PDB file of C-alpha atoms and ligand atoms in Angstrom:
ATOM      1  CA  MET A  24      94.452 -57.946 -47.793  1.00  0.00           C
ATOM      2  CA  ARG A  25      91.194 -56.143 -48.589  1.00  0.00           C
ATOM      3  CA  ILE A  26      90.137 -56.644 -52.192  1.00  0.00           C
ATOM      4  CA  GLY A  27      87.450 -54.667 -54.007  1.00  0.00           C
ATOM      5  CA  ILE A  28      85.606 -55.721 -57.161  1.00  0.00           C
ATOM      6  CA  THR A  29      84.189 -53.524 -59.935  1.00  0.00           C
ATOM      7  CA  GLY A  30      81.473 -54.838 -62.237  1.00  0.00           C
ATOM      8  CA  CYS A  31      80.675 -57.351 -59.507  1.00  0.00           C
ATOM      9  CA  ALA A  32      77.410 -58.542 -61.082  1.00  0.00           C
ATOM     10  CA  GLY A  33      79.059 -59.408 -64.402  1.00  0.00           C
ATOM     11  CA  ARG A  34      80.039 -62.921 -65.505  1.00  0.00           C
ATOM     12  CA  MET A  35      83.584 -62.425 -64.173  1.00  0.00           C
ATOM     13  CA  GLY A  36      82.470 -60.201 -61.285  1.00  0.00           C
ATOM     14  CA  LEU A  37      80.350 -62.950 -59.706  1.00  0.00           C
ATOM     15  CA  MET A  38      83.191 -65.439 -60.148  1.00  0.00           C
ATOM     16  CA  LEU A  39      85.560 -62.965 -58.472  1.00  0.00           C
ATOM     17  CA  ILE A  40      83.280 -62.480 -55.456  1.00  0.00           C
ATOM     18  CA  ARG A  41      83.268 -66.277 -54.950  1.00  0.00           C
ATOM     19  CA  GLN A  42      87.016 -66.530 -55.404  1.00  0.00           C
ATOM     20  CA  VAL A  43      87.772 -63.727 -52.901  1.00  0.00           C
ATOM     21  CA  LEU A  44      85.298 -65.030 -50.320  1.00  0.00           C
ATOM     22  CA  THR A  45      86.709 -68.559 -50.444  1.00  0.00           C
ATOM     23  CA  ASN A  46      90.377 -67.486 -50.355  1.00  0.00           C
ATOM     24  CA  GLU A  47      91.738 -67.384 -46.806  1.00  0.00           C
ATOM     25  CA  GLY A  48      94.445 -64.861 -47.677  1.00  0.00           C
ATOM     26  CA  CYS A  49      92.070 -61.975 -48.397  1.00  0.00           C
ATOM     27  CA  THR A  50      88.755 -60.380 -47.520  1.00  0.00           C
ATOM     28  CA  LEU A  51      86.100 -58.743 -49.664  1.00  0.00           C
ATOM     29  CA  GLY A  52      86.482 -55.029 -48.932  1.00  0.00           C
ATOM     30  CA  GLY A  53      83.780 -53.761 -51.262  1.00  0.00           C
ATOM     31  CA  ALA A  54      82.057 -54.230 -54.597  1.00  0.00           C
ATOM     32  CA  VAL A  55      80.497 -51.836 -57.101  1.00  0.00           C
ATOM     33  CA  GLU A  56      78.277 -51.905 -60.165  1.00  0.00           C
ATOM     34  CA  GLN A  57      77.096 -49.212 -62.550  1.00  0.00           C
ATOM     35  CA  PRO A  58      74.665 -46.695 -61.050  1.00  0.00           C
ATOM     36  CA  GLY A  59      71.130 -48.004 -61.551  1.00  0.00           C
ATOM     37  CA  ALA A  60      72.191 -51.669 -61.895  1.00  0.00           C
ATOM     38  CA  ALA A  61      69.858 -54.156 -60.190  1.00  0.00           C
ATOM     39  CA  ALA A  62      72.705 -55.443 -57.995  1.00  0.00           C
ATOM     40  CA  VAL A  63      73.275 -52.078 -56.240  1.00  0.00           C
ATOM     41  CA  GLY A  64      72.130 -52.264 -52.616  1.00  0.00           C
ATOM     42  CA  ARG A  65      72.242 -56.060 -52.501  1.00  0.00           C
ATOM     43  CA  ASP A  66      74.590 -58.182 -50.382  1.00  0.00           C
ATOM     44  CA  ALA A  67      77.594 -59.210 -52.539  1.00  0.00           C
ATOM     45  CA  GLY A  68      77.755 -62.713 -51.045  1.00  0.00           C
ATOM     46  CA  LEU A  69      74.068 -63.395 -51.705  1.00  0.00           C
ATOM     47  CA  LEU A  70      74.450 -61.992 -55.217  1.00  0.00           C
ATOM     48  CA  ALA A  71      77.171 -64.557 -55.934  1.00  0.00           C
ATOM     49  CA  GLY A  72      75.119 -67.429 -54.508  1.00  0.00           C
ATOM     50  CA  LEU A  73      77.058 -67.690 -51.230  1.00  0.00           C
ATOM     51  CA  GLY A  74      76.041 -66.613 -47.721  1.00  0.00           C
ATOM     52  CA  GLU A  75      75.432 -63.092 -46.459  1.00  0.00           C
ATOM     53  CA  THR A  76      78.671 -61.078 -46.084  1.00  0.00           C
ATOM     54  CA  GLY A  77      77.504 -57.634 -44.957  1.00  0.00           C
ATOM     55  CA  VAL A  78      79.299 -56.175 -48.002  1.00  0.00           C
ATOM     56  CA  ILE A  79      76.647 -54.183 -49.830  1.00  0.00           C
ATOM     57  CA  VAL A  80      77.134 -53.524 -53.545  1.00  0.00           C
ATOM     58  CA  GLY A  81      77.710 -49.791 -54.091  1.00  0.00           C
ATOM     59  CA  ASP A  82      77.833 -47.561 -57.157  1.00  0.00           C
ATOM     60  CA  ASP A  83      80.642 -45.154 -56.232  1.00  0.00           C
ATOM     61  CA  PRO A  84      84.013 -46.429 -57.456  1.00  0.00           C
ATOM     62  CA  ALA A  85      85.907 -43.552 -55.732  1.00  0.00           C
ATOM     63  CA  VAL A  86      84.707 -44.828 -52.342  1.00  0.00           C
ATOM     64  CA  LEU A  87      85.693 -48.386 -53.304  1.00  0.00           C
ATOM     65  CA  PHE A  88      89.231 -47.458 -54.391  1.00  0.00           C
ATOM     66  CA  ALA A  89      89.788 -45.373 -51.241  1.00  0.00           C
ATOM     67  CA  GLY A  90      88.738 -48.206 -48.943  1.00  0.00           C
ATOM     68  CA  VAL A  91      90.676 -51.291 -50.119  1.00  0.00           C
ATOM     69  CA  ASP A  92      94.261 -52.441 -50.840  1.00  0.00           C
ATOM     70  CA  ALA A  93      93.592 -53.684 -54.376  1.00  0.00           C
ATOM     71  CA  VAL A  94      90.705 -53.576 -56.841  1.00  0.00           C
ATOM     72  CA  ILE A  95      90.050 -56.300 -59.392  1.00  0.00           C
ATOM     73  CA  ASP A  96      88.396 -54.892 -62.490  1.00  0.00           C
ATOM     74  CA  PHE A  97      86.762 -56.904 -65.284  1.00  0.00           C
ATOM     75  CA  THR A  98      84.341 -54.347 -66.752  1.00  0.00           C
ATOM     76  CA  VAL A  99      84.383 -52.244 -69.935  1.00  0.00           C
ATOM     77  CA  PRO A 100      87.282 -50.226 -71.430  1.00  0.00           C
ATOM     78  CA  ALA A 101      85.905 -46.723 -70.726  1.00  0.00           C
ATOM     79  CA  ALA A 102      85.204 -47.570 -67.081  1.00  0.00           C
ATOM     80  CA  THR A 103      88.587 -49.261 -66.631  1.00  0.00           C
ATOM     81  CA  ALA A 104      90.448 -46.190 -67.927  1.00  0.00           C
ATOM     82  CA  ASP A 105      88.563 -43.986 -65.419  1.00  0.00           C
ATOM     83  CA  PHE A 106      89.148 -46.493 -62.608  1.00  0.00           C
ATOM     84  CA  SER A 107      92.915 -46.426 -63.178  1.00  0.00           C
ATOM     85  CA  ALA A 108      92.910 -42.680 -62.389  1.00  0.00           C
ATOM     86  CA  LEU A 109      91.072 -43.421 -59.125  1.00  0.00           C
ATOM     87  CA  ALA A 110      93.654 -46.137 -58.359  1.00  0.00           C
ATOM     88  CA  ALA A 111      96.485 -43.648 -58.923  1.00  0.00           C
ATOM     89  CA  GLN A 112      94.781 -41.068 -56.712  1.00  0.00           C
ATOM     90  CA  ALA A 113      94.167 -43.501 -53.848  1.00  0.00           C
ATOM     91  CA  ARG A 114      97.496 -45.374 -54.339  1.00  0.00           C
ATOM     92  CA  THR A 115      95.437 -48.563 -54.520  1.00  0.00           C
ATOM     93  CA  ALA A 116      96.640 -51.481 -56.628  1.00  0.00           C
ATOM     94  CA  HIS A 117      94.559 -52.129 -59.757  1.00  0.00           C
ATOM     95  CA  VAL A 118      94.262 -55.546 -61.390  1.00  0.00           C
ATOM     96  CA  ILE A 119      92.861 -55.106 -64.897  1.00  0.00           C
ATOM     97  CA  GLY A 120      91.262 -57.967 -66.787  1.00  0.00           C
ATOM     98  CA  THR A 121      89.141 -55.802 -69.109  1.00  0.00           C
ATOM     99  CA  THR A 122      90.080 -56.243 -72.775  1.00  0.00           C
ATOM    100  CA  GLY A 123      89.523 -54.218 -75.932  1.00  0.00           C
ATOM    101  CA  LEU A 124      91.085 -50.950 -74.685  1.00  0.00           C
ATOM    102  CA  SER A 125      91.774 -48.207 -77.237  1.00  0.00           C
ATOM    103  CA  PRO A 126      95.283 -46.724 -77.512  1.00  0.00           C
ATOM    104  CA  ALA A 127      94.094 -43.622 -75.588  1.00  0.00           C
ATOM    105  CA  GLN A 128      92.639 -45.789 -72.808  1.00  0.00           C
ATOM    106  CA  GLN A 129      95.873 -47.779 -72.674  1.00  0.00           C
ATOM    107  CA  THR A 130      97.836 -44.538 -72.342  1.00  0.00           C
ATOM    108  CA  ALA A 131      95.633 -43.537 -69.382  1.00  0.00           C
ATOM    109  CA  ILE A 132      96.546 -46.800 -67.678  1.00  0.00           C
ATOM    110  CA  GLU A 133     100.253 -46.328 -68.317  1.00  0.00           C
ATOM    111  CA  LYS A 134      99.970 -42.844 -66.785  1.00  0.00           C
ATOM    112  CA  ALA A 135      98.208 -44.181 -63.699  1.00  0.00           C
ATOM    113  CA  ALA A 136     100.885 -46.883 -63.292  1.00  0.00           C
ATOM    114  CA  ARG A 137     103.388 -44.154 -62.439  1.00  0.00           C
ATOM    115  CA  HIS A 138     101.594 -43.765 -59.116  1.00  0.00           C
ATOM    116  CA  THR A 139     100.450 -47.268 -58.176  1.00  0.00           C
ATOM    117  CA  ALA A 140     100.981 -50.940 -59.010  1.00  0.00           C
ATOM    118  CA  ILE A 141      98.802 -52.054 -61.916  1.00  0.00           C
ATOM    119  CA  VAL A 142      98.669 -55.624 -63.186  1.00  0.00           C
ATOM    120  CA  GLN A 143      97.124 -55.888 -66.637  1.00  0.00           C
ATOM    121  CA  ALA A 144      96.657 -59.102 -68.571  1.00  0.00           C
ATOM    122  CA  ALA A 145      94.331 -60.044 -71.389  1.00  0.00           C
ATOM    123  CA  ASN A 146      94.229 -63.490 -69.844  1.00  0.00           C
ATOM    124  CA  MET A 147      94.911 -64.189 -66.190  1.00  0.00           C
ATOM    125  CA  SER A 148      95.147 -67.984 -66.390  1.00  0.00           C
ATOM    126  CA  LEU A 149      98.341 -69.852 -65.559  1.00  0.00           C
ATOM    127  CA  GLY A 150      98.105 -72.012 -68.694  1.00  0.00           C
ATOM    128  CA  VAL A 151      97.740 -69.115 -71.120  1.00  0.00           C
ATOM    129  CA  ASN A 152     100.634 -67.249 -69.563  1.00  0.00           C
ATOM    130  CA  LEU A 153     102.772 -70.344 -69.988  1.00  0.00           C
ATOM    131  CA  LEU A 154     101.552 -70.509 -73.591  1.00  0.00           C
ATOM    132  CA  LEU A 155     102.660 -66.888 -74.132  1.00  0.00           C
ATOM    133  CA  ALA A 156     106.161 -67.754 -72.947  1.00  0.00           C
ATOM    134  CA  LEU A 157     106.226 -70.889 -75.158  1.00  0.00           C
ATOM    135  CA  VAL A 158     105.005 -69.027 -78.256  1.00  0.00           C
ATOM    136  CA  GLU A 159     107.705 -66.395 -77.836  1.00  0.00           C
ATOM    137  CA  ARG A 160     110.318 -69.120 -77.573  1.00  0.00           C
ATOM    138  CA  VAL A 161     109.078 -71.124 -80.562  1.00  0.00           C
ATOM    139  CA  ALA A 162     108.828 -67.964 -82.700  1.00  0.00           C
ATOM    140  CA  ALA A 163     112.409 -67.113 -81.777  1.00  0.00           C
ATOM    141  CA  THR A 164     113.552 -70.600 -82.770  1.00  0.00           C
ATOM    142  CA  LEU A 165     111.730 -70.984 -86.124  1.00  0.00           C
ATOM    143  CA  ASP A 166     112.431 -68.576 -88.974  1.00  0.00           C
ATOM    144  CA  ASP A 167     109.739 -66.954 -91.129  1.00  0.00           C
ATOM    145  CA  SER A 168     109.478 -69.969 -93.428  1.00  0.00           C
ATOM    146  CA  PHE A 169     107.007 -70.948 -90.698  1.00  0.00           C
ATOM    147  CA  ASP A 170     103.739 -68.998 -91.030  1.00  0.00           C
ATOM    148  CA  ILE A 171     102.144 -68.017 -87.727  1.00  0.00           C
ATOM    149  CA  GLU A 172      98.335 -68.192 -87.569  1.00  0.00           C
ATOM    150  CA  ILE A 173      96.316 -67.709 -84.406  1.00  0.00           C
ATOM    151  CA  VAL A 174      92.791 -69.142 -84.184  1.00  0.00           C
ATOM    152  CA  GLU A 175      90.522 -68.343 -81.259  1.00  0.00           C
ATOM    153  CA  MET A 176      86.979 -69.291 -80.245  1.00  0.00           C
ATOM    154  CA  HIS A 177      84.801 -67.706 -77.562  1.00  0.00           C
ATOM    155  CA  HIS A 178      81.159 -67.683 -76.433  1.00  0.00           C
ATOM    156  CA  ARG A 179      78.540 -65.752 -78.364  1.00  0.00           C
ATOM    157  CA  HIS A 180      78.459 -62.820 -75.901  1.00  0.00           C
ATOM    158  CA  LYS A 181      82.041 -61.694 -76.470  1.00  0.00           C
ATOM    159  CA  VAL A 182      82.101 -58.215 -78.045  1.00  0.00           C
ATOM    160  CA  ASP A 183      85.732 -57.699 -79.138  1.00  0.00           C
ATOM    161  CA  ALA A 184      87.694 -59.573 -81.805  1.00  0.00           C
ATOM    162  CA  PRO A 185      90.293 -60.928 -82.090  1.00  0.00           C
ATOM    163  CA  SER A 186      90.339 -61.685 -78.374  1.00  0.00           C
ATOM    164  CA  GLY A 187      92.788 -59.818 -76.162  1.00  0.00           C
ATOM    165  CA  THR A 188      94.526 -63.137 -75.560  1.00  0.00           C
ATOM    166  CA  ALA A 189      94.898 -63.826 -79.282  1.00  0.00           C
ATOM    167  CA  LEU A 190      96.463 -60.388 -79.742  1.00  0.00           C
ATOM    168  CA  ALA A 191      98.768 -61.005 -76.766  1.00  0.00           C
ATOM    169  CA  LEU A 192      99.832 -64.302 -78.365  1.00  0.00           C
ATOM    170  CA  GLY A 193     100.522 -62.419 -81.607  1.00  0.00           C
ATOM    171  CA  ARG A 194     102.620 -59.872 -79.728  1.00  0.00           C
ATOM    172  CA  ALA A 195     104.544 -62.694 -78.023  1.00  0.00           C
ATOM    173  CA  ALA A 196     105.245 -64.245 -81.450  1.00  0.00           C
ATOM    174  CA  ALA A 197     106.374 -60.863 -82.829  1.00  0.00           C
ATOM    175  CA  ALA A 198     108.623 -60.330 -79.800  1.00  0.00           C
ATOM    176  CA  GLY A 199     110.174 -63.782 -80.360  1.00  0.00           C
ATOM    177  CA  ARG A 200     110.832 -62.912 -84.017  1.00  0.00           C
ATOM    178  CA  ASP A 201     111.975 -59.419 -83.094  1.00  0.00           C
ATOM    179  CA  ILE A 202     109.588 -57.736 -85.556  1.00  0.00           C
ATOM    180  CA  PRO A 203     107.055 -54.917 -84.931  1.00  0.00           C
ATOM    181  CA  PHE A 204     103.685 -56.567 -84.289  1.00  0.00           C
ATOM    182  CA  GLU A 205     101.491 -53.854 -85.861  1.00  0.00           C
ATOM    183  CA  ASP A 206     103.363 -54.059 -89.201  1.00  0.00           C
ATOM    184  CA  HIS A 207     102.720 -57.805 -89.453  1.00  0.00           C
ATOM    185  CA  ALA A 208      99.336 -58.418 -87.814  1.00  0.00           C
ATOM    186  CA  VAL A 209      96.514 -59.468 -90.181  1.00  0.00           C
ATOM    187  CA  ARG A 210      93.445 -59.348 -87.954  1.00  0.00           C
ATOM    188  CA  ALA A 211      90.917 -60.629 -90.541  1.00  0.00           C
ATOM    189  CA  ARG A 212      90.757 -61.750 -94.172  1.00  0.00           C
ATOM    190  CA  GLU A 213      87.975 -61.588 -96.750  1.00  0.00           C
ATOM    191  CA  GLY A 214      87.625 -61.719-100.526  1.00  0.00           C
ATOM    192  CA  HIS A 215      90.574 -61.616-102.907  1.00  0.00           C
ATOM    193  CA  THR A 216      93.390 -61.093-100.415  1.00  0.00           C
ATOM    194  CA  GLY A 217      96.282 -62.151-102.637  1.00  0.00           C
ATOM    195  CA  PRO A 218      98.844 -64.629-101.378  1.00  0.00           C
ATOM    196  CA  ARG A 219      99.958 -64.630 -97.775  1.00  0.00           C
ATOM    197  CA  ARG A 220     102.785 -62.173 -97.068  1.00  0.00           C
ATOM    198  CA  ARG A 221     105.889 -63.810 -95.623  1.00  0.00           C
ATOM    199  CA  GLY A 222     106.339 -62.950 -91.953  1.00  0.00           C
ATOM    200  CA  ASP A 223     102.710 -61.937 -91.312  1.00  0.00           C
ATOM    201  CA  ILE A 224     100.919 -63.062 -88.166  1.00  0.00           C
ATOM    202  CA  GLY A 225      97.343 -63.990 -89.066  1.00  0.00           C
ATOM    203  CA  PHE A 226      94.224 -64.184 -86.902  1.00  0.00           C
ATOM    204  CA  ALA A 227      90.924 -66.019 -87.274  1.00  0.00           C
ATOM    205  CA  THR A 228      87.966 -65.545 -84.955  1.00  0.00           C
ATOM    206  CA  LEU A 229      85.165 -67.987 -84.129  1.00  0.00           C
ATOM    207  CA  ARG A 230      82.179 -67.080 -81.910  1.00  0.00           C
ATOM    208  CA  GLY A 231      79.519 -69.411 -80.591  1.00  0.00           C
ATOM    209  CA  GLY A 232      77.804 -71.195 -77.755  1.00  0.00           C
ATOM    210  CA  ASP A 233      79.278 -71.008 -74.290  1.00  0.00           C
ATOM    211  CA  VAL A 234      82.942 -71.630 -75.144  1.00  0.00           C
ATOM    212  CA  VAL A 235      84.980 -70.066 -72.327  1.00  0.00           C
ATOM    213  CA  GLY A 236      88.074 -69.573 -74.491  1.00  0.00           C
ATOM    214  CA  GLU A 237      90.216 -71.591 -76.895  1.00  0.00           C
ATOM    215  CA  HIS A 238      93.447 -70.434 -78.527  1.00  0.00           C
ATOM    216  CA  ASN A 239      95.474 -72.322 -81.123  1.00  0.00           C
ATOM    217  CA  VAL A 240      98.785 -71.013 -82.395  1.00  0.00           C
ATOM    218  CA  HIS A 241      99.902 -72.637 -85.652  1.00  0.00           C
ATOM    219  CA  PHE A 242     103.456 -72.553 -86.923  1.00  0.00           C
ATOM    220  CA  ALA A 243     102.965 -73.850 -90.470  1.00  0.00           C
ATOM    221  CA  GLY A 244     106.254 -74.568 -92.221  1.00  0.00           C
ATOM    222  CA  PRO A 245     107.440 -76.506 -95.227  1.00  0.00           C
ATOM    223  CA  ALA A 246     106.200 -80.084 -94.758  1.00  0.00           C
ATOM    224  CA  GLU A 247     105.696 -79.748 -91.012  1.00  0.00           C
ATOM    225  CA  ARG A 248     103.422 -77.866 -88.663  1.00  0.00           C
ATOM    226  CA  LEU A 249     103.588 -77.179 -84.958  1.00  0.00           C
ATOM    227  CA  GLU A 250     100.402 -76.324 -83.004  1.00  0.00           C
ATOM    228  CA  LEU A 251     100.210 -75.016 -79.467  1.00  0.00           C
ATOM    229  CA  THR A 252      96.743 -75.024 -77.882  1.00  0.00           C
ATOM    230  CA  HIS A 253      95.097 -73.855 -74.679  1.00  0.00           C
ATOM    231  CA  LYS A 254      91.492 -74.631 -73.757  1.00  0.00           C
ATOM    232  CA  ALA A 255      89.872 -72.937 -70.793  1.00  0.00           C
ATOM    233  CA  GLY A 256      87.438 -75.225 -68.976  1.00  0.00           C
ATOM    234  CA  GLY A 257      85.906 -72.594 -66.687  1.00  0.00           C
ATOM    235  CA  ARG A 258      86.088 -68.913 -65.836  1.00  0.00           C
ATOM    236  CA  GLU A 259      87.436 -69.657 -62.374  1.00  0.00           C
ATOM    237  CA  ILE A 260      90.946 -69.891 -63.873  1.00  0.00           C
ATOM    238  CA  PHE A 261      90.818 -66.155 -64.664  1.00  0.00           C
ATOM    239  CA  ALA A 262      89.381 -65.239 -61.274  1.00  0.00           C
ATOM    240  CA  ALA A 263      91.988 -67.329 -59.440  1.00  0.00           C
ATOM    241  CA  GLY A 264      94.778 -65.658 -61.423  1.00  0.00           C
ATOM    242  CA  ALA A 265      93.332 -62.202 -60.741  1.00  0.00           C
ATOM    243  CA  VAL A 266      93.195 -62.801 -56.978  1.00  0.00           C
ATOM    244  CA  ARG A 267      96.761 -64.118 -57.078  1.00  0.00           C
ATOM    245  CA  ALA A 268      97.795 -60.944 -58.952  1.00  0.00           C
ATOM    246  CA  ALA A 269      96.029 -58.738 -56.379  1.00  0.00           C
ATOM    247  CA  GLN A 270      97.879 -60.492 -53.543  1.00  0.00           C
ATOM    248  CA  TRP A 271     101.180 -60.161 -55.425  1.00  0.00           C
ATOM    249  CA  THR A 272     100.795 -56.347 -55.552  1.00  0.00           C
ATOM    250  CA  ALA A 273     101.161 -56.032 -51.764  1.00  0.00           C
ATOM    251  CA  ALA A 274     104.066 -53.631 -51.088  1.00  0.00           C
ATOM    252  CA  ARG A 275     104.948 -53.622 -54.801  1.00  0.00           C
ATOM    253  CA  PRO A 276     106.288 -50.274 -56.153  1.00  0.00           C
ATOM    254  CA  PRO A 277     104.263 -48.375 -58.786  1.00  0.00           C
ATOM    255  CA  GLY A 278     104.514 -49.814 -62.287  1.00  0.00           C
ATOM    256  CA  LEU A 279     102.632 -51.626 -65.024  1.00  0.00           C
ATOM    257  CA  TYR A 280     103.036 -55.370 -64.531  1.00  0.00           C
ATOM    258  CA  SER A 281     101.873 -58.459 -66.424  1.00  0.00           C
ATOM    259  CA  MET A 282     100.816 -61.921 -65.304  1.00  0.00           C
ATOM    260  CA  ARG A 283     104.216 -63.109 -66.439  1.00  0.00           C
ATOM    261  CA  ASP A 284     105.688 -60.879 -63.708  1.00  0.00           C
ATOM    262  CA  VAL A 285     103.182 -62.232 -61.169  1.00  0.00           C
ATOM    263  CA  LEU A 286     103.920 -65.855 -62.050  1.00  0.00           C
ATOM    264  CA  GLY A 287     107.676 -65.291 -62.371  1.00  0.00           C
ATOM    265  CA  LEU A 288     107.723 -66.673 -65.934  1.00  0.00           C
TER     266      LEU A 288
HETATM  267  P1  LIG B 313      80.031 -58.781 -68.344  1.00  0.00           P
HETATM  268  O1  LIG B 313      79.362 -57.890 -69.339  1.00  0.00           O
HETATM  269  O2  LIG B 313      79.342 -60.028 -67.907  1.00  0.00           O
HETATM  270  O3  LIG B 313      80.393 -57.936 -67.020  1.00  0.00           O
HETATM  271  C1  LIG B 313      80.847 -56.612 -67.022  1.00  0.00           C
HETATM  272  C2  LIG B 313      80.224 -55.927 -65.808  1.00  0.00           C
HETATM  273  O4  LIG B 313      80.806 -54.634 -65.670  1.00  0.00           O
HETATM  274  C3  LIG B 313      78.714 -55.740 -65.962  1.00  0.00           C
HETATM  275  O5  LIG B 313      78.044 -56.267 -64.822  1.00  0.00           O
HETATM  276  C4  LIG B 313      78.556 -54.223 -66.061  1.00  0.00           C
HETATM  277  O6  LIG B 313      77.349 -53.738 -65.475  1.00  0.00           O
HETATM  278  C5  LIG B 313      79.779 -53.766 -65.271  1.00  0.00           C
HETATM  279  N1  LIG B 313      80.143 -52.383 -65.540  1.00  0.00           N
HETATM  280  C6  LIG B 313      80.206 -51.736 -66.739  1.00  0.00           C
HETATM  281  N2  LIG B 313      80.523 -50.449 -66.570  1.00  0.00           N
HETATM  282  C7  LIG B 313      80.661 -50.262 -65.238  1.00  0.00           C
HETATM  283  C8  LIG B 313      80.983 -49.128 -64.438  1.00  0.00           C
HETATM  284  N3  LIG B 313      81.193 -47.921 -64.981  1.00  0.00           N
HETATM  285  N4  LIG B 313      81.041 -49.289 -63.096  1.00  0.00           N
HETATM  286  C9  LIG B 313      80.831 -50.494 -62.533  1.00  0.00           C
HETATM  287  N5  LIG B 313      80.505 -51.602 -63.240  1.00  0.00           N
HETATM  288  C10 LIG B 313      80.430 -51.483 -64.580  1.00  0.00           C
HETATM  289  O7  LIG B 313      81.452 -59.112 -68.978  1.00  0.00           O
HETATM  290  P2  LIG B 313      82.491 -60.267 -68.542  1.00  0.00           P
HETATM  291  O8  LIG B 313      82.277 -61.460 -69.392  1.00  0.00           O
HETATM  292  O9  LIG B 313      82.511 -60.426 -67.051  1.00  0.00           O
HETATM  293  O10 LIG B 313      83.858 -59.611 -69.058  1.00  0.00           O
HETATM  294  C11 LIG B 313      84.297 -58.352 -68.592  1.00  0.00           C
HETATM  295  C12 LIG B 313      85.631 -58.007 -69.249  1.00  0.00           C
HETATM  296  O11 LIG B 313      86.629 -58.928 -68.817  1.00  0.00           O
HETATM  297  C13 LIG B 313      85.634 -58.093 -70.787  1.00  0.00           C
HETATM  298  O12 LIG B 313      86.453 -57.061 -71.293  1.00  0.00           O
HETATM  299  C14 LIG B 313      86.253 -59.460 -71.064  1.00  0.00           C
HETATM  300  O13 LIG B 313      86.873 -59.539 -72.328  1.00  0.00           O
HETATM  301  C15 LIG B 313      87.270 -59.511 -69.948  1.00  0.00           C
HETATM  302  N6  LIG B 313      87.762 -60.853 -69.574  1.00  0.00           N
HETATM  303  C16 LIG B 313      89.097 -60.935 -69.295  1.00  0.00           C
HETATM  304  C17 LIG B 313      89.647 -62.130 -68.842  1.00  0.00           C
HETATM  305  C18 LIG B 313      91.093 -62.145 -68.430  1.00  0.00           C
HETATM  306  O14 LIG B 313      91.597 -63.183 -67.984  1.00  0.00           O
HETATM  307  N7  LIG B 313      91.792 -61.016 -68.512  1.00  0.00           N
HETATM  308  C19 LIG B 313      88.821 -63.260 -68.688  1.00  0.00           C
HETATM  309  C20 LIG B 313      87.458 -63.146 -68.976  1.00  0.00           C
HETATM  310  C21 LIG B 313      86.939 -61.914 -69.411  1.00  0.00           C
END
């Protein structure tokens, strides 16, 4: 399978180049960056600290999507929405790791998924996807005398909050409770907030240092509390999951899939 990478000079992009080049089941079919980026014109392998590959970083995503079987995309929301249209046009699978998409950008992706297989996940790691399944189950088991609070911490460069993973955990909890997430999500608190509303799903965000990603889901009930935690030790867990998702799309019909589909959870 030929895999392409967008945003290949980014923190995740470099990790993805390494992951694709060291995986025997796929080859690096191409890589792009934004026009004018320093990486354009350089060898993708050398860029990622490995040997020369002959794959030169380009700046035309249309050429990339037309020339590979699947594209892995960890970039920015506006670019990802545009890329999904290119994926639909070329019938190329699109693995989306980008987070922080607006409702309109999300709609663009859903539209594109009518024409090609798209895997989208706010977190591509095996452990977090297991956590999502566990949170849904626990939320379905405990009633709303247990308050659900989700605490996340990430490195100082992260630009969106709460993290896409924290929101996905909140949605999993809401699905388990069979309540509409948006009516119950409390994304931040400040000042005189009044008492906590029964059934709400609260979020707290911490930013600092080089923390790859930590998520704690608290179920705080009368006289007992359950906590489920995932700690990411390195970004390679996301890259490995993304490559696995790309390979899973082979011969898959059009549709919008999640990592839970990929992992069969
Ligand atoms: P980053 O800023 O280090 O990298 C993003 C790269 O995309 C940059 O190199 C940038 O130049 C490039 N880019 C931007 N617009 C582009 C365009 N139009 N064409 C080509 N390249 C373009 O960011 P990062 O830390 O690698 O994270 C990227 C995204 O992935 C974020 O949304 C982050 O939240 C998300 N992320 C998701 C997971 C997951 O498992 N789903 C894990 C880690 C990060």
